[in-house]
JSON list of C-alpha atoms in Angstrom, two decimals:
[
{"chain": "A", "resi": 150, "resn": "UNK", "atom": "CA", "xyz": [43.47, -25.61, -35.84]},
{"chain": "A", "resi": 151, "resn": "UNK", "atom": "CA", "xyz": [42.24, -26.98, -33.00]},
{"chain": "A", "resi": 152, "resn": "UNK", "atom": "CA", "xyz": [38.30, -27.80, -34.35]},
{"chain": "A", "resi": 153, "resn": "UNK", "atom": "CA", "xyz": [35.95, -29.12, -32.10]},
{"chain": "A", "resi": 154, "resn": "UNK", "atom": "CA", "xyz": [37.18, -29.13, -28.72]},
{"chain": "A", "resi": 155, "resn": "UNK", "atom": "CA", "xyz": [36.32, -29.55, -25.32]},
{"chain": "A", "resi": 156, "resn": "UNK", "atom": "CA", "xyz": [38.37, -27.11, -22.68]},
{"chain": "A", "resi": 157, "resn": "UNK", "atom": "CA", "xyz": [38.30, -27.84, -19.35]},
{"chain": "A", "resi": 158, "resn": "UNK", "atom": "CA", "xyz": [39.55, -25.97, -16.44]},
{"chain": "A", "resi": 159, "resn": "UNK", "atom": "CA", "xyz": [40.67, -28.81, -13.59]},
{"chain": "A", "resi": 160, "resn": "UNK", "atom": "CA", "xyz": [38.89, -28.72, -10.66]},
{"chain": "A", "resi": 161, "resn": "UNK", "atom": "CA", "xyz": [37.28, -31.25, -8.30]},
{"chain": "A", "resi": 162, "resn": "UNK", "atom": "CA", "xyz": [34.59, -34.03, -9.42]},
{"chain": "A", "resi": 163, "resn": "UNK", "atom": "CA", "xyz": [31.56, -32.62, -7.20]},
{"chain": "A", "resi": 164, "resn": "UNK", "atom": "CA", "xyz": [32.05, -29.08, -8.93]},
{"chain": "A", "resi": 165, "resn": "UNK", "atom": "CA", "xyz": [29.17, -28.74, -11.04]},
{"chain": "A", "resi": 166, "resn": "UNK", "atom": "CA", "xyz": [30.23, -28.22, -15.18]},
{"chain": "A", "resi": 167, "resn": "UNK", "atom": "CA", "xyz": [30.58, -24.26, -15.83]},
{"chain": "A", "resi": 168, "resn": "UNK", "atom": "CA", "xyz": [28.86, -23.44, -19.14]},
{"chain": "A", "resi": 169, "resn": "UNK", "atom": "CA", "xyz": [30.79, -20.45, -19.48]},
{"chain": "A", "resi": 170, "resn": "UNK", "atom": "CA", "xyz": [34.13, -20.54, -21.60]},
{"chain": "A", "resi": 171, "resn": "UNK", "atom": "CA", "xyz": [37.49, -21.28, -19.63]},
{"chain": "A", "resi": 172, "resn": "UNK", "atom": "CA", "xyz": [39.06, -17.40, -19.49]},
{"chain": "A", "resi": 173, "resn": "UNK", "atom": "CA", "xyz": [42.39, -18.53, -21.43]},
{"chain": "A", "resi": 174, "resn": "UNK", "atom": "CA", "xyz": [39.92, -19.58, -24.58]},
{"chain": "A", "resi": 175, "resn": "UNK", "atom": "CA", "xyz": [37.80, -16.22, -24.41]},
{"chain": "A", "resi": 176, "resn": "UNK", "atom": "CA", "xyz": [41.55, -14.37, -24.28]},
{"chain": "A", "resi": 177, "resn": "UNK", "atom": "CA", "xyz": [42.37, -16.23, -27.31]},
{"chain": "A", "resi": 178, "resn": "UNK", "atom": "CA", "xyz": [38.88, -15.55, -29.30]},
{"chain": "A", "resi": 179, "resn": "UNK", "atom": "CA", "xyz": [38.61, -11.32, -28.01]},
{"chain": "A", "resi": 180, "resn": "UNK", "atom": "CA", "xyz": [41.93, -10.97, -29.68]},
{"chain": "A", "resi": 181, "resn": "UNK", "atom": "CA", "xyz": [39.81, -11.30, -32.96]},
{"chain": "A", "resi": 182, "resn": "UNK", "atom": "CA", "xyz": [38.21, -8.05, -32.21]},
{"chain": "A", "resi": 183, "resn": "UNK", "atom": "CA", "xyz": [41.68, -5.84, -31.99]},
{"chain": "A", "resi": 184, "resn": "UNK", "atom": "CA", "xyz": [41.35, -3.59, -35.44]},
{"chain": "A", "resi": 185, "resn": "UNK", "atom": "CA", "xyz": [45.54, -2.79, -35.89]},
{"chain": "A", "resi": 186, "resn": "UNK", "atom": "CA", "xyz": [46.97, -5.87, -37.35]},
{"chain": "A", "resi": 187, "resn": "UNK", "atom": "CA", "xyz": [50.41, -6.09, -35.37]},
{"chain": "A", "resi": 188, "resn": "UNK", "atom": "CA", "xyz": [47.92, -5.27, -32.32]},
{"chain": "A", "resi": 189, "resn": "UNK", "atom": "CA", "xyz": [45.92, -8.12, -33.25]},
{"chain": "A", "resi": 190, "resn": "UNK", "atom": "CA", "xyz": [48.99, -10.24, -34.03]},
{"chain": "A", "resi": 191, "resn": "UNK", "atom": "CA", "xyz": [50.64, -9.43, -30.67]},
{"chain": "A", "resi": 192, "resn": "UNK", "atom": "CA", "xyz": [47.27, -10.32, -28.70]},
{"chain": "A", "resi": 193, "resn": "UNK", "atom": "CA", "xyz": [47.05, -14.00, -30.48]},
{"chain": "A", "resi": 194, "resn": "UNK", "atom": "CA", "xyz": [50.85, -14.73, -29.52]},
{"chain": "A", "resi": 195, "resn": "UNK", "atom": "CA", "xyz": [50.07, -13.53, -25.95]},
{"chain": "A", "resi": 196, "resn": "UNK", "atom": "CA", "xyz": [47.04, -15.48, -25.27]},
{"chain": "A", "resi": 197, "resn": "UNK", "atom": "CA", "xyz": [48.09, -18.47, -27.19]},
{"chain": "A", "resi": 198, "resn": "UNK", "atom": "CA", "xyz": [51.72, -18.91, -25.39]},
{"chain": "A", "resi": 199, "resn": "UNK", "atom": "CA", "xyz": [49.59, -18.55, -21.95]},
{"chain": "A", "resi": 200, "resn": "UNK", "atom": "CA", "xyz": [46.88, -21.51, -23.18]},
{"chain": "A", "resi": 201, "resn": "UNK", "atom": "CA", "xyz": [50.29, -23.54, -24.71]},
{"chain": "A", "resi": 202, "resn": "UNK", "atom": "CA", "xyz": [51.31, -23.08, -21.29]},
{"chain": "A", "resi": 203, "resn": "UNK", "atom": "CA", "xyz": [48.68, -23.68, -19.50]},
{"chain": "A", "resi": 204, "resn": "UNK", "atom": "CA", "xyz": [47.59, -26.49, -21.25]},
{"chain": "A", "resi": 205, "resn": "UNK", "atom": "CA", "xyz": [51.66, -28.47, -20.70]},
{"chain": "A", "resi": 206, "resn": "UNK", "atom": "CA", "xyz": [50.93, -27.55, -17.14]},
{"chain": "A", "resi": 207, "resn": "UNK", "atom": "CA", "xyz": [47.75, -29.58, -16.93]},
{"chain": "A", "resi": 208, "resn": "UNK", "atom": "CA", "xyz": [45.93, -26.72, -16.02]},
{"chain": "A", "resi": 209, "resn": "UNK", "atom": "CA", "xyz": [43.71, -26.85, -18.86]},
{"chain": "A", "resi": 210, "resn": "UNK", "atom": "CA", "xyz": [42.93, -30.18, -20.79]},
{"chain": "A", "resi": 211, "resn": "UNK", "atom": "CA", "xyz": [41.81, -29.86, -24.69]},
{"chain": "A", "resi": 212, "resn": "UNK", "atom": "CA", "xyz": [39.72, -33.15, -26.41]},
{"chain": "A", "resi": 213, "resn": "UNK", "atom": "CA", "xyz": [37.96, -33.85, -29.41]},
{"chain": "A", "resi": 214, "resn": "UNK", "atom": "CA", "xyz": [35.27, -35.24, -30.54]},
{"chain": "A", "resi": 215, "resn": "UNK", "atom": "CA", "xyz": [36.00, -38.57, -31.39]},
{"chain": "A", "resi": 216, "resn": "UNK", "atom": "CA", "xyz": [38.32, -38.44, -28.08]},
{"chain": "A", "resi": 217, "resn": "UNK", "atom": "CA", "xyz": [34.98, -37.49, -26.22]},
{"chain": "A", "resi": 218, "resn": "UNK", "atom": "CA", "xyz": [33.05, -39.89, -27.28]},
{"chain": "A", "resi": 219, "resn": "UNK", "atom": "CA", "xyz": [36.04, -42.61, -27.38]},
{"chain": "A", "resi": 220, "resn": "UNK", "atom": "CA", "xyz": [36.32, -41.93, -23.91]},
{"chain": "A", "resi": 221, "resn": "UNK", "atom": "CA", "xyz": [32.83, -41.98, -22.86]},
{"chain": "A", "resi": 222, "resn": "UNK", "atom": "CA", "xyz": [32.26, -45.48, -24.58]},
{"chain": "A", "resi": 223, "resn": "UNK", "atom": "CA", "xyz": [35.33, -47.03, -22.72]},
{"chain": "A", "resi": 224, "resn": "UNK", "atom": "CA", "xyz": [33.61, -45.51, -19.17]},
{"chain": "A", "resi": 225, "resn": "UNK", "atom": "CA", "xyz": [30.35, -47.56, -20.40]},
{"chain": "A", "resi": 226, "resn": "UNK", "atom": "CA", "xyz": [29.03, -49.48, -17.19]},
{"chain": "A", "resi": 227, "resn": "UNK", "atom": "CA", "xyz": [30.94, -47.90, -15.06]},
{"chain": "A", "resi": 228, "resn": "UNK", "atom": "CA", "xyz": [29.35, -45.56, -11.99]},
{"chain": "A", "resi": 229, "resn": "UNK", "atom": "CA", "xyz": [31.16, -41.91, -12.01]},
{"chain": "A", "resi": 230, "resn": "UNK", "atom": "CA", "xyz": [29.53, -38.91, -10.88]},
{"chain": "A", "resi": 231, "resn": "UNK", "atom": "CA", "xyz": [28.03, -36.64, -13.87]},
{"chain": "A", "resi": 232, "resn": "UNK", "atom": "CA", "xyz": [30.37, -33.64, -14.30]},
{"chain": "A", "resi": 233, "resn": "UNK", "atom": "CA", "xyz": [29.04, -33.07, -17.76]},
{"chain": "A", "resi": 234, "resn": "UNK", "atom": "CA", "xyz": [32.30, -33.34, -19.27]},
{"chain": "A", "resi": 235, "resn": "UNK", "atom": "CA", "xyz": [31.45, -35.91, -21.63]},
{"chain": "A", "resi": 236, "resn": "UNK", "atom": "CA", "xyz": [27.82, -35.19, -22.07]},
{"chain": "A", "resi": 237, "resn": "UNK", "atom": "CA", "xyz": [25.08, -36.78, -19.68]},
{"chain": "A", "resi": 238, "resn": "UNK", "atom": "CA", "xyz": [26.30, -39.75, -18.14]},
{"chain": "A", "resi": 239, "resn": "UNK", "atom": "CA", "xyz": [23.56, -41.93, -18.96]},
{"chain": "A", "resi": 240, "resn": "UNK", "atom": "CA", "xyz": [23.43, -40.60, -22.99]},
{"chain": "A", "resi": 241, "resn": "UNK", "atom": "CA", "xyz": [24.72, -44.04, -24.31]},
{"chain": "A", "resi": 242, "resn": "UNK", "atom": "CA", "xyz": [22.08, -46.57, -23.98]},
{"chain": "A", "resi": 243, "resn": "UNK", "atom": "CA", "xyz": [24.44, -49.55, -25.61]},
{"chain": "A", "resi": 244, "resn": "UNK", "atom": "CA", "xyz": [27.61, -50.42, -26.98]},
{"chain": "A", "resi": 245, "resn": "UNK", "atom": "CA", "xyz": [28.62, -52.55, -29.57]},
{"chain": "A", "resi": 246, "resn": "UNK", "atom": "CA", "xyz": [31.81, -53.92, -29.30]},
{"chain": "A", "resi": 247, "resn": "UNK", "atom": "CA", "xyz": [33.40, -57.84, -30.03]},
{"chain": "A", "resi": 248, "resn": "UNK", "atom": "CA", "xyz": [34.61, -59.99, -27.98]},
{"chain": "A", "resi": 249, "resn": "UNK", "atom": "CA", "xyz": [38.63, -60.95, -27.32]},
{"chain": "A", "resi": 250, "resn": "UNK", "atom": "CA", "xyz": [38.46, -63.93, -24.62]},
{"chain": "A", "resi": 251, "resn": "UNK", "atom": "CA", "xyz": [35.94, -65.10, -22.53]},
{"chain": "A", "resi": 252, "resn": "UNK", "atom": "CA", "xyz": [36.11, -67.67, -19.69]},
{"chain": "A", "resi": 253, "resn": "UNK", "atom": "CA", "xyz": [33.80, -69.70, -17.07]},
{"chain": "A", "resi": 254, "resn": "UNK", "atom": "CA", "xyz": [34.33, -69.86, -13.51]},
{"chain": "A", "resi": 255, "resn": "UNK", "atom": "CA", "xyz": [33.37, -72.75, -11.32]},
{"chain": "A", "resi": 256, "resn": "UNK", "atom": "CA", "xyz": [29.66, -71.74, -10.52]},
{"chain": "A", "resi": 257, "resn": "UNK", "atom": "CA", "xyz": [29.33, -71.38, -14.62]},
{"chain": "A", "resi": 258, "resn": "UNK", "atom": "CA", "xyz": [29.59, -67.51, -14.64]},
{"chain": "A", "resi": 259, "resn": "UNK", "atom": "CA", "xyz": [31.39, -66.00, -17.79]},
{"chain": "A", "resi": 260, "resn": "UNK", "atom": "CA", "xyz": [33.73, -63.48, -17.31]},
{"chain": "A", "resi": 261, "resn": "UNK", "atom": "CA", "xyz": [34.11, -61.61, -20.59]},
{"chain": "A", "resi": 262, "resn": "UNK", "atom": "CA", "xyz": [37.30, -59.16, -22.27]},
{"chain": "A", "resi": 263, "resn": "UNK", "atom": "CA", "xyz": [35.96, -56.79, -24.80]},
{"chain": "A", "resi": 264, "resn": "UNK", "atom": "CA", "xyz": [37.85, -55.52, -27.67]},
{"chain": "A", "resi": 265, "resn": "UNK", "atom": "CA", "xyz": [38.70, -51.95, -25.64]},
{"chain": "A", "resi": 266, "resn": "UNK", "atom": "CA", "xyz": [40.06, -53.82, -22.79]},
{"chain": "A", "resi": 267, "resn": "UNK", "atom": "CA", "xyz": [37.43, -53.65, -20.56]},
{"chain": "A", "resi": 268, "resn": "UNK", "atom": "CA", "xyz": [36.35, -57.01, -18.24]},
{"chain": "A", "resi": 269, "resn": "UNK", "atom": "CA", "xyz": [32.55, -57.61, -17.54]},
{"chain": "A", "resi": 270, "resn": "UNK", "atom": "CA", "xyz": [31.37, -60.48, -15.50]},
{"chain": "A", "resi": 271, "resn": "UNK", "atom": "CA", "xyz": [28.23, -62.69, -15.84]},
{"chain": "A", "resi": 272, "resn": "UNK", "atom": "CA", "xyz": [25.80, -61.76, -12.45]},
{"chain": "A", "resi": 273, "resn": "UNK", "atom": "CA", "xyz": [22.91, -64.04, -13.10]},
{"chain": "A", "resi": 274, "resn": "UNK", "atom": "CA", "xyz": [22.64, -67.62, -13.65]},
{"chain": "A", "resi": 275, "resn": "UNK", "atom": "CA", "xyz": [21.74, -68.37, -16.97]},
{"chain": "A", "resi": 276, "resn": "UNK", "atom": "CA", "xyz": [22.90, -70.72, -19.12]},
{"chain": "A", "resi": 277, "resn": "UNK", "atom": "CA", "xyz": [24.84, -69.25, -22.51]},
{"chain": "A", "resi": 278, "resn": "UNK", "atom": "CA", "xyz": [24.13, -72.03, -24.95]},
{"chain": "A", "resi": 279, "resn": "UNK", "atom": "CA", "xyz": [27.19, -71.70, -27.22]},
{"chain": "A", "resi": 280, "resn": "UNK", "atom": "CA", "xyz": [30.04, -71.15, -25.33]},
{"chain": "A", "resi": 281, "resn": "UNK", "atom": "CA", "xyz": [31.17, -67.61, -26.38]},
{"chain": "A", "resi": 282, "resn": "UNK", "atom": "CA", "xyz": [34.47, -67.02, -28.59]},
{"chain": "A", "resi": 283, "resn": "UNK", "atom": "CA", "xyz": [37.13, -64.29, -29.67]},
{"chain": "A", "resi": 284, "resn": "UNK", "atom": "CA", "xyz": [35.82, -62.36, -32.25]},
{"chain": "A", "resi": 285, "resn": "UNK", "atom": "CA", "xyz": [32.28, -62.92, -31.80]},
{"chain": "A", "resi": 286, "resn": "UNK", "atom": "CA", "xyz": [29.82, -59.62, -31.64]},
{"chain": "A", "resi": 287, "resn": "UNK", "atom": "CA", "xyz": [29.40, -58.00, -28.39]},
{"chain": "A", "resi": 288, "resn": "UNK", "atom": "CA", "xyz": [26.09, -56.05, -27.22]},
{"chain": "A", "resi": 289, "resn": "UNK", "atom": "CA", "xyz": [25.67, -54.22, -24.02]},
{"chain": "A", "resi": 290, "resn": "UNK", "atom": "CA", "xyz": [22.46, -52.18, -22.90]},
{"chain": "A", "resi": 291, "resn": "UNK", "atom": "CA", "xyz": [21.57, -50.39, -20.08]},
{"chain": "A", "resi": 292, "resn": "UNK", "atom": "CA", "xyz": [18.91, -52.74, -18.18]},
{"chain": "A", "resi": 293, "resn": "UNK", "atom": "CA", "xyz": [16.50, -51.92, -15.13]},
{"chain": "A", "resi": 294, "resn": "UNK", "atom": "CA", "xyz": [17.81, -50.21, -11.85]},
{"chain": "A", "resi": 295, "resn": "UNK", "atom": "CA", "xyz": [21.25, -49.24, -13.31]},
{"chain": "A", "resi": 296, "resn": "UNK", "atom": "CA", "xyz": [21.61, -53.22, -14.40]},
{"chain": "A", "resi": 297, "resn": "UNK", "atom": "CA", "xyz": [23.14, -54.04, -17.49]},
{"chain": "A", "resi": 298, "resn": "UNK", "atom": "CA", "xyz": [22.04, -56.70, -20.57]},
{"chain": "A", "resi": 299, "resn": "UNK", "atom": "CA", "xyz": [25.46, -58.27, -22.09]},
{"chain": "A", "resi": 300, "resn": "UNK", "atom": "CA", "xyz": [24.75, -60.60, -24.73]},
{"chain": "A", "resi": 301, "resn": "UNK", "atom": "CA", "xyz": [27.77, -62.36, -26.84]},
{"chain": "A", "resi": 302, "resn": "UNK", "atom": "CA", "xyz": [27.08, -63.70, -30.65]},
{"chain": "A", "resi": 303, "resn": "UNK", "atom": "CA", "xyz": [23.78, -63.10, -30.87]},
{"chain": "A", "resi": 304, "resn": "UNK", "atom": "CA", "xyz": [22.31, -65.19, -27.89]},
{"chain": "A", "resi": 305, "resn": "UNK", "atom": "CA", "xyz": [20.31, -64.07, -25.46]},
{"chain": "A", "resi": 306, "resn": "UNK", "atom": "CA", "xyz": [21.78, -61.46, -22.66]},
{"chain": "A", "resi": 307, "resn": "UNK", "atom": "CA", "xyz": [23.05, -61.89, -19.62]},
{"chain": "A", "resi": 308, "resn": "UNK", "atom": "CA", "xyz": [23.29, -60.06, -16.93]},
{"chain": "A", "resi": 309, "resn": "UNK", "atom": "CA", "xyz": [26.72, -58.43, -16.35]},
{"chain": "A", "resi": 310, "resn": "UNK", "atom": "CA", "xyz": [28.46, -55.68, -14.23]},
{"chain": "A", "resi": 311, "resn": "UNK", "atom": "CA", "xyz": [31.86, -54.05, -15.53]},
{"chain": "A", "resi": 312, "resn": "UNK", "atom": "CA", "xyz": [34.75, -55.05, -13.63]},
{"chain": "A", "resi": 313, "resn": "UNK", "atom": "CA", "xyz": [36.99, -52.32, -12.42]}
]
């Protein structure tokens, strides 16, 4: 069963999300409505085989949930135009996250690696008064002007920009 699910049709990044449902799904969900059993049978193995298809062609992507919203935290901080694929881009005010190595360059900015992988850097000059270390909780929010607040252990933020 394929539960909650996202379908999307590829297309280009400036296309604007259709609401509608992706024609393959709606072939799959009007074969419901076929009254002869064999009929009905027949119309599900048709529709289905051209979604399988479609779908190991790349011409239609199916997500979850969690997938969805695993994705859309690991995209935290970073600019991407809103194709309201994973919900409004600016839905996730914070992340929580902890902390796997952090290190201090020569003008005493921190350069932080979060437990998903993801690098952040320290943009502003203050001072973090215990030096951060792996394991210790992570807290990101959204800040002013498309800014961001990173602070590490329980200290006071930062602020930090997501490397790329």
């Amino acid at each position: 069963m394929i539960g909650t699910a996202a379908i999307a049709a590829t297309t280009t990044a400036a296309t604007p999300r259709n609401t509608e449902r992706a024609p393959l799904l709606t072939a799959v969900t009007q074969c419901r409505a076929v009254a002869d059993a064999a009929a009905r049978l027949a119309c599900f193995d048709k529709s289905v085989a051209a979604l399988d298809t479609a779908e190991a062609n790349m011409a239609v992507v199916v997500i979850d949930r969690q997938q969805v919203d695993e994705t859309r935290r690991n995209l935290f901080g970073v600019a991407l135009p809103d194709t309201g694929l994973f919900g409004s881009g600016n839905d996730l005010s914070q992340i929580e996250t902890t902390l796997t190595r952090a290190s201090v360059d020569d003008s005493g900015r921190w350069s932080f690696v979060l437990a998903n992988g993801t690098r952040w850097t320290q943009t502003d000059d203050y001072i973090i008064a215990r030096p951060p270390r792996a394991n210790d909780k992570v807290l990101i929010k959204r800040a002013a002007l498309g800014s961001f607040r990173l602070s590490v252990g329980g200290q006071p933020g930062v602020k930090a920009k997501r490397q790329i």
